[in-house]
PDB file of C-alpha atoms in Angstrom:
ATOM      1  CA  MET A 625       3.811 -24.354 -16.589  1.00 45.00           C
ATOM      2  CA  GLY A 626       1.968 -21.777 -14.506  1.00 50.00           C
ATOM      3  CA  SER A 627       3.558 -19.450 -11.967  1.00 56.00           C
ATOM      4  CA  PHE A 628       3.738 -20.745  -8.414  1.00 55.00           C
ATOM      5  CA  GLN A 629       4.657 -19.035  -5.145  1.00 58.00           C
ATOM      6  CA  GLN A 630       5.505 -20.589  -1.799  1.00 60.00           C
ATOM      7  CA  ARG A 631       3.135 -19.581   0.963  1.00 67.00           C
ATOM      8  CA  TYR A 632       5.943 -18.890   3.460  1.00 71.00           C
ATOM      9  CA  VAL A 633       7.285 -15.941   1.464  1.00 74.00           C
ATOM     10  CA  SER A 634       5.509 -12.857   0.187  1.00 82.00           C
ATOM     11  CA  GLY A 635       5.558 -10.898  -3.041  1.00 86.00           C
ATOM     12  CA  GLU A 636       5.567  -7.793  -0.846  1.00 93.00           C
ATOM     13  CA  LEU A 637       8.161  -6.527   1.616  1.00 95.00           C
ATOM     14  CA  THR A 638       6.867  -4.536   4.579  1.00 95.00           C
ATOM     15  CA  HIS A 639       8.362  -1.858   6.810  1.00 95.00           C
ATOM     16  CA  PHE A 640       6.642  -1.280  10.160  1.00 93.00           C
ATOM     17  CA  ALA A 641       6.744   2.339  11.322  1.00 91.00           C
ATOM     18  CA  GLY A 642       6.929   3.760  14.837  1.00 84.00           C
ATOM     19  CA  ARG A 643       8.642   0.890  16.642  1.00 79.00           C
ATOM     20  CA  HIS A 644       9.960   3.167  19.397  1.00 79.00           C
ATOM     21  CA  SER A 645       6.698   5.041  19.872  1.00 77.00           C
ATOM     22  CA  GLN A 646       4.784   4.364  23.065  1.00 76.00           C
ATOM     23  CA  THR A 647       1.167   4.477  21.879  1.00 89.00           C
ATOM     24  CA  LEU A 648      -0.871   3.546  18.807  1.00 90.00           C
ATOM     25  CA  GLU A 649      -1.512   7.228  18.185  1.00 93.00           C
ATOM     26  CA  GLU A 650       2.221   7.988  18.185  1.00 92.00           C
ATOM     27  CA  GLN A 651       2.843   5.075  15.839  1.00 92.00           C
ATOM     28  CA  TYR A 652       0.112   6.335  13.535  1.00 94.00           C
ATOM     29  CA  GLN A 653       1.630   9.833  13.374  1.00 94.00           C
ATOM     30  CA  VAL A 654       5.046   8.408  12.414  1.00 93.00           C
ATOM     31  CA  PHE A 655       3.381   6.184   9.819  1.00 94.00           C
ATOM     32  CA  LEU A 656       1.364   9.100   8.409  1.00 94.00           C
ATOM     33  CA  GLN A 657       4.440  11.324   8.126  1.00 94.00           C
ATOM     34  CA  ILE A 658       6.367   8.650   6.212  1.00 95.00           C
ATOM     35  CA  VAL A 659       3.607   7.960   3.688  1.00 95.00           C
ATOM     36  CA  ARG A 660       2.879  11.651   3.110  1.00 94.00           C
ATOM     37  CA  SER A 661       6.553  12.584   2.709  1.00 94.00           C
ATOM     38  CA  GLY A 662       7.400   9.652   0.431  1.00 95.00           C
ATOM     39  CA  GLN A 663      10.578   9.034   2.388  1.00 94.00           C
ATOM     40  CA  LEU A 664      11.681   6.144   4.550  1.00 94.00           C
ATOM     41  CA  ARG A 665      14.805   7.465   6.237  1.00 88.00           C
ATOM     42  CA  ARG A 666      17.693   5.661   7.840  1.00 78.00           C
ATOM     43  CA  ASP A 667      18.780   6.483  11.363  1.00 60.00           C
ATOM     44  CA  PRO A 668      18.781  10.312  11.738  1.00 52.00           C
ATOM     45  CA  LYS A 669      22.312  10.311  13.184  1.00 48.00           C
ATOM     46  CA  TYR A 670      23.542   9.798   9.606  1.00 44.00           C
ATOM     47  CA  ALA A 671      23.606  13.018   7.627  1.00 44.00           C
ATOM     48  CA  PRO A 672      21.870  13.018   4.203  1.00 44.00           C
ATOM     49  CA  GLY A 673      24.362  12.193   1.485  1.00 43.00           C
ATOM     50  CA  GLU A 674      26.972  10.892   3.938  1.00 43.00           C
ATOM     51  CA  SER A 675      29.324   8.315   2.450  1.00 41.00           C
ATOM     52  CA  GLN A 676      28.062   4.832   3.239  1.00 44.00           C
ATOM     53  CA  ILE A 677      31.530   3.349   3.439  1.00 43.00           C
ATOM     54  CA  SER A 678      32.795   5.969   5.900  1.00 44.00           C
ATOM     55  CA  GLY A 679      29.695   5.869   8.056  1.00 51.00           C
ATOM     56  CA  ILE A 680      28.617   2.266   8.324  1.00 55.00           C
ATOM     57  CA  THR A 681      31.278   0.764  10.582  1.00 51.00           C
ATOM     58  CA  HIS A 682      31.750   1.408  14.280  1.00 52.00           C
ATOM     59  CA  PHE A 683      34.503  -0.684  15.779  1.00 52.00           C
ATOM     60  CA  GLY A 684      35.473  -0.715  19.445  1.00 54.00           C
ATOM     61  CA  ALA A 685      37.905  -2.656  21.563  1.00 52.00           C
ATOM     62  CA  GLN A 686      35.088  -4.814  22.940  1.00 62.00           C
ATOM     63  CA  ALA A 687      32.887  -4.891  19.821  1.00 66.00           C
ATOM     64  CA  ARG A 688      31.572  -8.349  19.013  1.00 77.00           C
ATOM     65  CA  PHE A 689      29.947  -9.355  15.769  1.00 78.00           C
ATOM     66  CA  SER A 690      27.812 -11.994  17.501  1.00 78.00           C
ATOM     67  CA  GLN A 691      26.197  -9.307  19.668  1.00 76.00           C
ATOM     68  CA  ARG A 692      25.343  -7.106  16.666  1.00 72.00           C
ATOM     69  CA  ARG A 693      27.572  -4.346  17.998  1.00 65.00           C
ATOM     70  CA  THR A 694      30.264  -4.359  15.329  1.00 65.00           C
ATOM     71  CA  PHE A 695      28.314  -2.707  12.515  1.00 66.00           C
ATOM     72  CA  ASP A 696      25.747   0.054  12.689  1.00 69.00           C
ATOM     73  CA  PHE A 697      23.569  -0.322   9.612  1.00 76.00           C
ATOM     74  CA  PRO A 698      22.539   3.052   8.128  1.00 79.00           C
ATOM     75  CA  GLY A 699      19.595   1.898   6.083  1.00 86.00           C
ATOM     76  CA  VAL A 700      15.954   0.798   5.958  1.00 92.00           C
ATOM     77  CA  CYS A 701      14.710  -2.697   6.807  1.00 92.00           C
ATOM     78  CA  PHE A 702      11.734  -4.731   5.605  1.00 95.00           C
ATOM     79  CA  CYS A 703      10.270  -8.130   6.446  1.00 93.00           C
ATOM     80  CA  ASP A 704       9.307 -10.863   3.987  1.00 92.00           C
ATOM     81  CA  ILE A 705       6.267 -12.269   5.795  1.00 88.00           C
ATOM     82  CA  PRO A 706       2.872 -13.176   4.276  1.00 87.00           C
ATOM     83  CA  LEU A 707      -0.076 -11.152   5.559  1.00 86.00           C
ATOM     84  CA  ALA A 708      -1.613 -14.097   7.391  1.00 83.00           C
ATOM     85  CA  ASP A 709       1.539 -14.566   9.472  1.00 83.00           C
ATOM     86  CA  LEU A 710       2.320 -10.995  10.531  1.00 83.00           C
ATOM     87  CA  GLU A 711       1.046 -11.243  14.111  1.00 80.00           C
ATOM     88  CA  ILE A 712       4.354 -12.075  15.832  1.00 76.00           C
ATOM     89  CA  HIS A 713       6.217  -9.397  13.886  1.00 78.00           C
ATOM     90  CA  VAL A 714       3.549  -6.765  14.593  1.00 82.00           C
ATOM     91  CA  HIS A 715       3.817  -7.378  18.334  1.00 79.00           C
ATOM     92  CA  LYS A 716       7.596  -6.909  18.155  1.00 79.00           C
ATOM     93  CA  TYR A 717       7.590  -3.737  16.090  1.00 83.00           C
ATOM     94  CA  SER A 718       4.466  -1.754  15.252  1.00 87.00           C
ATOM     95  CA  CYS A 719       0.883  -2.069  14.050  1.00 89.00           C
ATOM     96  CA  PHE A 720       1.387   0.229  11.051  1.00 94.00           C
ATOM     97  CA  GLY A 721       3.051  -1.188   7.948  1.00 94.00           C
ATOM     98  CA  ILE A 722       4.038   0.119   4.520  1.00 96.00           C
ATOM     99  CA  ALA A 723       4.437  -2.593   1.873  1.00 96.00           C
ATOM    100  CA  PHE A 724       6.114  -2.443  -1.529  1.00 97.00           C
ATOM    101  CA  THR A 725       6.467  -5.139  -4.151  1.00 96.00           C
ATOM    102  CA  ARG A 726       9.694  -7.087  -3.916  1.00 95.00           C
ATOM    103  CA  ASP A 727      10.497  -6.201  -7.535  1.00 96.00           C
ATOM    104  CA  PHE A 728      10.232  -2.477  -6.779  1.00 97.00           C
ATOM    105  CA  LEU A 729      12.579  -2.699  -3.776  1.00 97.00           C
ATOM    106  CA  VAL A 730      15.107  -4.898  -5.572  1.00 97.00           C
ATOM    107  CA  GLN A 731      15.484  -2.121  -8.135  1.00 96.00           C
ATOM    108  CA  LYS A 732      16.219   0.187  -5.198  1.00 95.00           C
ATOM    109  CA  GLY A 733      19.030  -2.076  -3.993  1.00 94.00           C
ATOM    110  CA  ALA A 734      17.177  -4.265  -1.487  1.00 96.00           C
ATOM    111  CA  SER A 735      18.606  -7.679  -0.627  1.00 96.00           C
ATOM    112  CA  PRO A 736      17.820 -10.302   2.021  1.00 95.00           C
ATOM    113  CA  VAL A 737      20.236 -10.657   4.907  1.00 93.00           C
ATOM    114  CA  PHE A 738      22.355 -13.740   5.567  1.00 92.00           C
ATOM    115  CA  TYR A 739      21.304 -15.320   8.873  1.00 92.00           C
ATOM    116  CA  ILE A 740      23.969 -16.979  11.004  1.00 91.00           C
ATOM    117  CA  ALA A 741      22.960 -19.387  13.757  1.00 92.00           C
ATOM    118  CA  SER A 742      25.292 -18.308  16.568  1.00 91.00           C
ATOM    119  CA  ASP A 743      24.765 -21.559  18.477  1.00 91.00           C
ATOM    120  CA  SER A 744      25.674 -23.749  15.477  1.00 93.00           C
ATOM    121  CA  ARG A 745      28.555 -26.065  16.504  1.00 93.00           C
ATOM    122  CA  ILE A 746      31.410 -26.245  14.012  1.00 92.00           C
ATOM    123  CA  ASP A 747      34.927 -27.690  13.883  1.00 91.00           C
ATOM    124  CA  PRO A 748      37.063 -25.284  11.800  1.00 90.00           C
ATOM    125  CA  ALA A 749      40.491 -26.191  10.472  1.00 90.00           C
ATOM    126  CA  VAL A 750      43.518 -25.130  12.499  1.00 90.00           C
ATOM    127  CA  CYS A 751      45.073 -21.770  11.587  1.00 89.00           C
ATOM    128  CA  LYS A 752      47.582 -20.603  14.191  1.00 87.00           C
ATOM    129  CA  ALA A 753      48.083 -17.275  12.416  1.00 85.00           C
ATOM    130  CA  LEU A 754      44.428 -16.468  13.120  1.00 84.00           C
ATOM    131  CA  GLY A 755      44.314 -18.120  16.527  1.00 84.00           C
ATOM    132  CA  ILE A 756      41.966 -20.869  15.345  1.00 87.00           C
ATOM    133  CA  GLU A 757      42.473 -24.111  17.232  1.00 83.00           C
ATOM    134  CA  LYS A 758      41.133 -27.493  16.222  1.00 75.00           C
ATOM    135  CA  GLN A 759      38.222 -27.853  18.584  1.00 80.00           C
ATOM    136  CA  PRO A 760      34.456 -27.579  18.261  1.00 87.00           C
ATOM    137  CA  CYS A 761      33.195 -24.044  18.809  1.00 90.00           C
ATOM    138  CA  ARG A 762      30.121 -21.910  18.312  1.00 91.00           C
ATOM    139  CA  ARG A 763      29.845 -20.431  14.847  1.00 91.00           C
ATOM    140  CA  SER A 764      29.499 -16.982  16.448  1.00 89.00           C
ATOM    141  CA  ASP A 765      32.901 -17.419  18.146  1.00 89.00           C
ATOM    142  CA  LEU A 766      34.536 -17.978  14.768  1.00 90.00           C
ATOM    143  CA  PHE A 767      32.823 -14.930  13.246  1.00 87.00           C
ATOM    144  CA  ASP A 768      33.894 -12.799  16.213  1.00 87.00           C
ATOM    145  CA  LEU A 769      37.469 -13.945  15.705  1.00 87.00           C
ATOM    146  CA  LEU A 770      37.498 -13.472  11.921  1.00 86.00           C
ATOM    147  CA  VAL A 771      36.001  -9.986  12.026  1.00 82.00           C
ATOM    148  CA  SER A 772      38.439  -8.966  14.762  1.00 82.00           C
ATOM    149  CA  GLU A 773      41.442 -10.359  12.887  1.00 84.00           C
ATOM    150  CA  PHE A 774      40.363  -8.800   9.597  1.00 84.00           C
ATOM    151  CA  ASN A 775      40.109  -5.344  11.101  1.00 81.00           C
ATOM    152  CA  GLY A 776      43.238  -5.807  13.174  1.00 83.00           C
ATOM    153  CA  LEU A 777      45.172  -6.662  10.019  1.00 86.00           C
ATOM    154  CA  GLN A 778      43.857  -3.586   8.255  1.00 84.00           C
ATOM    155  CA  ASN A 779      44.857  -1.374  11.191  1.00 84.00           C
ATOM    156  CA  ARG A 780      48.368  -2.852  11.371  1.00 87.00           C
ATOM    157  CA  LEU A 781      48.897  -2.349   7.645  1.00 87.00           C
ATOM    158  CA  ALA A 782      47.707   1.255   7.853  1.00 86.00           C
ATOM    159  CA  PHE A 783      49.964   1.953  10.853  1.00 84.00           C
ATOM    160  CA  ARG A 784      53.057   0.455   9.234  1.00 83.00           C
ATOM    161  CA  ALA A 785      52.447   2.227   5.924  1.00 81.00           C
ATOM    162  CA  GLY A 786      51.823   5.539   7.659  1.00 81.00           C
ATOM    163  CA  ALA A 787      55.022   5.272   9.690  1.00 81.00           C
ATOM    164  CA  VAL A 788      57.209   5.158   6.575  1.00 74.00           C
ATOM    165  CA  PRO A 789      58.247   8.590   5.170  1.00 73.00           C
ATOM    166  CA  GLN A 790      57.213   9.399   1.616  1.00 67.00           C
ATOM    167  CA  GLU A 791      60.687  10.542   0.567  1.00 66.00           C
ATOM    168  CA  GLY A 792      62.957   7.920  -0.900  1.00 58.00           C
ATOM    169  CA  CYS A 793      60.401   5.095  -0.862  1.00 67.00           C
ATOM    170  CA  THR A 794      61.668   1.817  -2.242  1.00 75.00           C
ATOM    171  CA  GLY A 795      59.531  -0.404  -4.429  1.00 76.00           C
ATOM    172  CA  ALA A 796      58.731  -2.629  -1.437  1.00 79.00           C
ATOM    173  CA  VAL A 797      57.626   0.354   0.643  1.00 79.00           C
ATOM    174  CA  LYS A 798      55.425   1.643  -2.165  1.00 82.00           C
ATOM    175  CA  ASP A 799      53.869  -1.808  -2.423  1.00 85.00           C
ATOM    176  CA  LEU A 800      53.190  -1.713   1.328  1.00 85.00           C
ATOM    177  CA  LYS A 801      51.467   1.653   1.066  1.00 84.00           C
ATOM    178  CA  GLU A 802      49.393   0.519  -1.907  1.00 87.00           C
ATOM    179  CA  ALA A 803      48.447  -2.693  -0.090  1.00 89.00           C
ATOM    180  CA  ALA A 804      47.361  -0.680   2.967  1.00 88.00           C
ATOM    181  CA  THR A 805      45.210   1.590   0.802  1.00 89.00           C
ATOM    182  CA  GLN A 806      43.651  -1.343  -1.031  1.00 90.00           C
ATOM    183  CA  MET A 807      43.038  -3.170   2.249  1.00 88.00           C
ATOM    184  CA  ALA A 808      41.220  -0.147   3.690  1.00 86.00           C
ATOM    185  CA  GLN A 809      39.079   0.127   0.563  1.00 88.00           C
ATOM    186  CA  LEU A 810      38.376  -3.604   0.595  1.00 88.00           C
ATOM    187  CA  GLN A 811      37.338  -3.386   4.233  1.00 82.00           C
ATOM    188  CA  GLY A 812      34.897  -0.617   3.362  1.00 82.00           C
ATOM    189  CA  TYR A 813      33.255  -2.483   0.497  1.00 85.00           C
ATOM    190  CA  LEU A 814      33.095  -5.807   2.357  1.00 84.00           C
ATOM    191  CA  THR A 815      31.566  -4.053   5.341  1.00 81.00           C
ATOM    192  CA  GLU A 816      28.985  -2.229   3.223  1.00 83.00           C
ATOM    193  CA  TYR A 817      27.914  -5.076   0.961  1.00 86.00           C
ATOM    194  CA  VAL A 818      28.750  -8.279   2.867  1.00 85.00           C
ATOM    195  CA  PHE A 819      29.323  -7.988   6.621  1.00 83.00           C
ATOM    196  CA  SER A 820      26.475  -5.532   7.197  1.00 83.00           C
ATOM    197  CA  TYR A 821      24.064  -8.055   5.635  1.00 88.00           C
ATOM    198  CA  CYS A 822      25.085 -10.838   8.039  1.00 88.00           C
ATOM    199  CA  VAL A 823      22.735 -11.209  11.018  1.00 88.00           C
ATOM    200  CA  PRO A 824      23.630 -13.506  13.929  1.00 89.00           C
ATOM    201  CA  PHE A 825      20.830 -15.012  16.014  1.00 89.00           C
ATOM    202  CA  GLU A 826      20.257 -17.686  18.655  1.00 90.00           C
ATOM    203  CA  SER A 827      18.209 -20.456  17.081  1.00 90.00           C
ATOM    204  CA  ALA A 828      17.032 -21.839  20.434  1.00 89.00           C
ATOM    205  CA  LEU A 829      15.040 -18.714  21.284  1.00 86.00           C
ATOM    206  CA  ASN A 830      11.251 -18.752  21.168  1.00 85.00           C
ATOM    207  CA  ASP A 831       9.819 -17.529  17.849  1.00 80.00           C
ATOM    208  CA  ALA A 832       8.179 -14.562  19.587  1.00 76.00           C
ATOM    209  CA  ASP A 833      11.422 -13.439  21.264  1.00 79.00           C
ATOM    210  CA  SER A 834      12.523  -9.992  20.050  1.00 76.00           C
ATOM    211  CA  GLU A 835      16.074 -11.345  19.646  1.00 78.00           C
ATOM    212  CA  HIS A 836      15.003 -14.184  17.325  1.00 80.00           C
ATOM    213  CA  TYR A 837      15.887 -12.255  14.186  1.00 81.00           C
ATOM    214  CA  TYR A 838      15.494 -15.190  11.800  1.00 81.00           C
ATOM    215  CA  MET A 839      11.717 -14.916  12.095  1.00 81.00           C
ATOM    216  CA  GLU A 840      11.845 -11.410  10.614  1.00 82.00           C
ATOM    217  CA  ARG A 841      13.006 -12.669   7.187  1.00 89.00           C
ATOM    218  CA  GLU A 842      14.713  -9.325   6.835  1.00 93.00           C
ATOM    219  CA  TRP A 843      15.627  -7.422   3.678  1.00 95.00           C
ATOM    220  CA  ARG A 844      17.775  -4.279   3.761  1.00 94.00           C
ATOM    221  CA  ILE A 845      18.408  -1.150   1.715  1.00 93.00           C
ATOM    222  CA  LEU A 846      21.460   0.992   2.448  1.00 88.00           C
ATOM    223  CA  GLY A 847      20.527   4.646   2.851  1.00 87.00           C
ATOM    224  CA  ASP A 848      17.057   6.133   2.456  1.00 92.00           C
ATOM    225  CA  LEU A 849      14.123   4.980   0.336  1.00 95.00           C
ATOM    226  CA  VAL A 850      12.332   7.673  -1.652  1.00 95.00           C
ATOM    227  CA  PHE A 851       9.023   6.663  -3.202  1.00 96.00           C
ATOM    228  CA  ASP A 852       5.801   7.958  -4.725  1.00 96.00           C
ATOM    229  CA  ILE A 853       2.441   7.167  -3.177  1.00 95.00           C
ATOM    230  CA  ALA A 854       1.678   5.071  -6.283  1.00 95.00           C
ATOM    231  CA  ASP A 855       4.687   2.861  -5.448  1.00 97.00           C
ATOM    232  CA  VAL A 856       3.058   1.727  -2.196  1.00 97.00           C
ATOM    233  CA  GLU A 857       1.468  -1.662  -2.746  1.00 96.00           C
ATOM    234  CA  ARG A 858      -0.357  -1.907   0.571  1.00 96.00           C
ATOM    235  CA  LEU A 859      -0.841  -0.107   3.875  1.00 96.00           C
ATOM    236  CA  ILE A 860      -1.393  -2.075   7.077  1.00 94.00           C
ATOM    237  CA  VAL A 861      -3.261  -0.493   9.990  1.00 94.00           C
ATOM    238  CA  PRO A 862      -5.329  -1.552  13.008  1.00 93.00           C
ATOM    239  CA  ARG A 863      -8.977  -1.802  12.029  1.00 91.00           C
ATOM    240  CA  GLN A 864     -10.001   1.180  14.180  1.00 92.00           C
ATOM    241  CA  PHE A 865      -7.697   3.445  12.134  1.00 94.00           C
ATOM    242  CA  GLY A 866      -9.107   2.380   8.742  1.00 92.00           C
ATOM    243  CA  ARG A 867     -11.594   5.190   8.136  1.00 92.00           C
ATOM    244  CA  ARG A 868      -9.274   7.804   9.616  1.00 94.00           C
ATOM    245  CA  MET A 869      -6.434   6.711   7.369  1.00 93.00           C
ATOM    246  CA  ARG A 870      -8.615   7.004   4.263  1.00 92.00           C
ATOM    247  CA  GLU A 871      -9.618  10.522   5.336  1.00 94.00           C
ATOM    248  CA  ASP A 872      -6.046  11.569   6.126  1.00 95.00           C
ATOM    249  CA  MET A 873      -4.643  10.093   2.880  1.00 94.00           C
ATOM    250  CA  PRO A 874      -7.319  10.333   0.178  1.00 93.00           C
ATOM    251  CA  GLU A 875      -4.570  10.217  -2.449  1.00 93.00           C
ATOM    252  CA  PHE A 876      -3.788   6.605  -1.543  1.00 94.00           C
ATOM    253  CA  HIS A 877      -5.690   4.217  -3.811  1.00 91.00           C
ATOM    254  CA  GLY A 878      -3.773   1.022  -3.099  1.00 91.00           C
ATOM    255  CA  GLN A 879      -4.684  -1.988  -1.004  1.00 93.00           C
ATOM    256  CA  LEU A 880      -5.512  -1.710   2.675  1.00 93.00           C
ATOM    257  CA  HIS A 881      -5.022  -4.484   5.209  1.00 92.00           C
ATOM    258  CA  PHE A 882      -6.746  -4.358   8.592  1.00 90.00           C
ATOM    259  CA  LEU A 883      -5.421  -6.094  11.658  1.00 81.00           C
ATOM    260  CA  ASP A 884      -6.139  -6.196  15.344  1.00 73.00           C
ATOM    261  CA  PRO A 885      -2.908  -5.894  17.388  1.00 60.00           C
ATOM    262  CA  ARG A 886      -4.436  -8.044  20.100  1.00 56.00           C
ATOM    263  CA  SER A 887      -5.234 -10.986  17.826  1.00 46.00           C
ATOM    264  CA  PRO A 888      -3.930 -12.681  14.687  1.00 42.00           C
ATOM    265  CA  SER A 889      -3.899 -10.436  11.625  1.00 42.00           C
ATOM    266  CA  ALA A 890      -7.030 -10.581   9.510  1.00 41.00           C
ATOM    267  CA  PRO A 891      -7.472  -9.390   5.944  1.00 41.00           C
ATOM    268  CA  ARG A 892     -10.037  -6.762   5.168  1.00 39.00           C
TER     269      ARG A 892
END
C-alpha cells in the first residue's frame, strides 16, 4: 500500500522566533540571528553545558503542577501544525518560523508532550497515605497532589538519611541512605524525561486562547538545538519580508512559506 499522512499533523515541526519581541522588525532580527548562527537556544538563564537534571526543577512551597509552575523546562519547543492551519499559532507567538523535518528532530531527542485536561473529572481510588479520598475531583487536583507527595517523600528520605552519622551505620541505616540517594536520582530522571513533558490545560478555553496549550501540538527538546542551514526544511515569514530574507540569507536554498499575520496563512 502507498504512504498516507493525516492532514491534521505535519511532517515538519516549527519553532516560531521572537515571541517576546514587540514589533515585526524585532521578531525578524531574532529570527535572522537564529538562522545565521545555527543555534536554537534554551532560556538564557541556563548556562551552556549545565546539568539538565540539576537545573530543570524549581519547587516552591506553593508550586502547583496544574499552573505550570512546578517545572521550568530548559529546552526548545516546536509545534506540529500543518501550514494551512498556522494562523492561530502565529497570532499567539510570532510571524517568523523555522521548520525542520520531524525525523531530523527525533534524532535530536524531540518528543511530543503529554497533554492533561485539567478539568477532566475523575474518581480515583482511596489512598489515605497520599491523602486521596474517594470523591470525584479534577484531574489537575490529583496531579498537584501526586507531584507534591512525590517530592515531599524524596525530601523526607533525604533529611532522615542525612541526619544519621556515617560512623557505625547498621545495615538498615545503609539501606536508608542508599534508598534516599536512589530516590533523588529517580526524581531527577522522572522530572527530566516524564514530568517535564506533561502539559496541563483547560479544555473549555477558546482555541485562540493563549492558555489553550493543546492547540499547539507541542514537541520538546531538552537543551539547545544546533543545526546547519541545510537542515532547515522551511522558513516562514510575512510576505513583505520575503525578498529581504532572500537577500539577508542567500545561503538558504530551502522552501519558503509566505503568510500575512492579519489573515489566514497562505502558501507561496
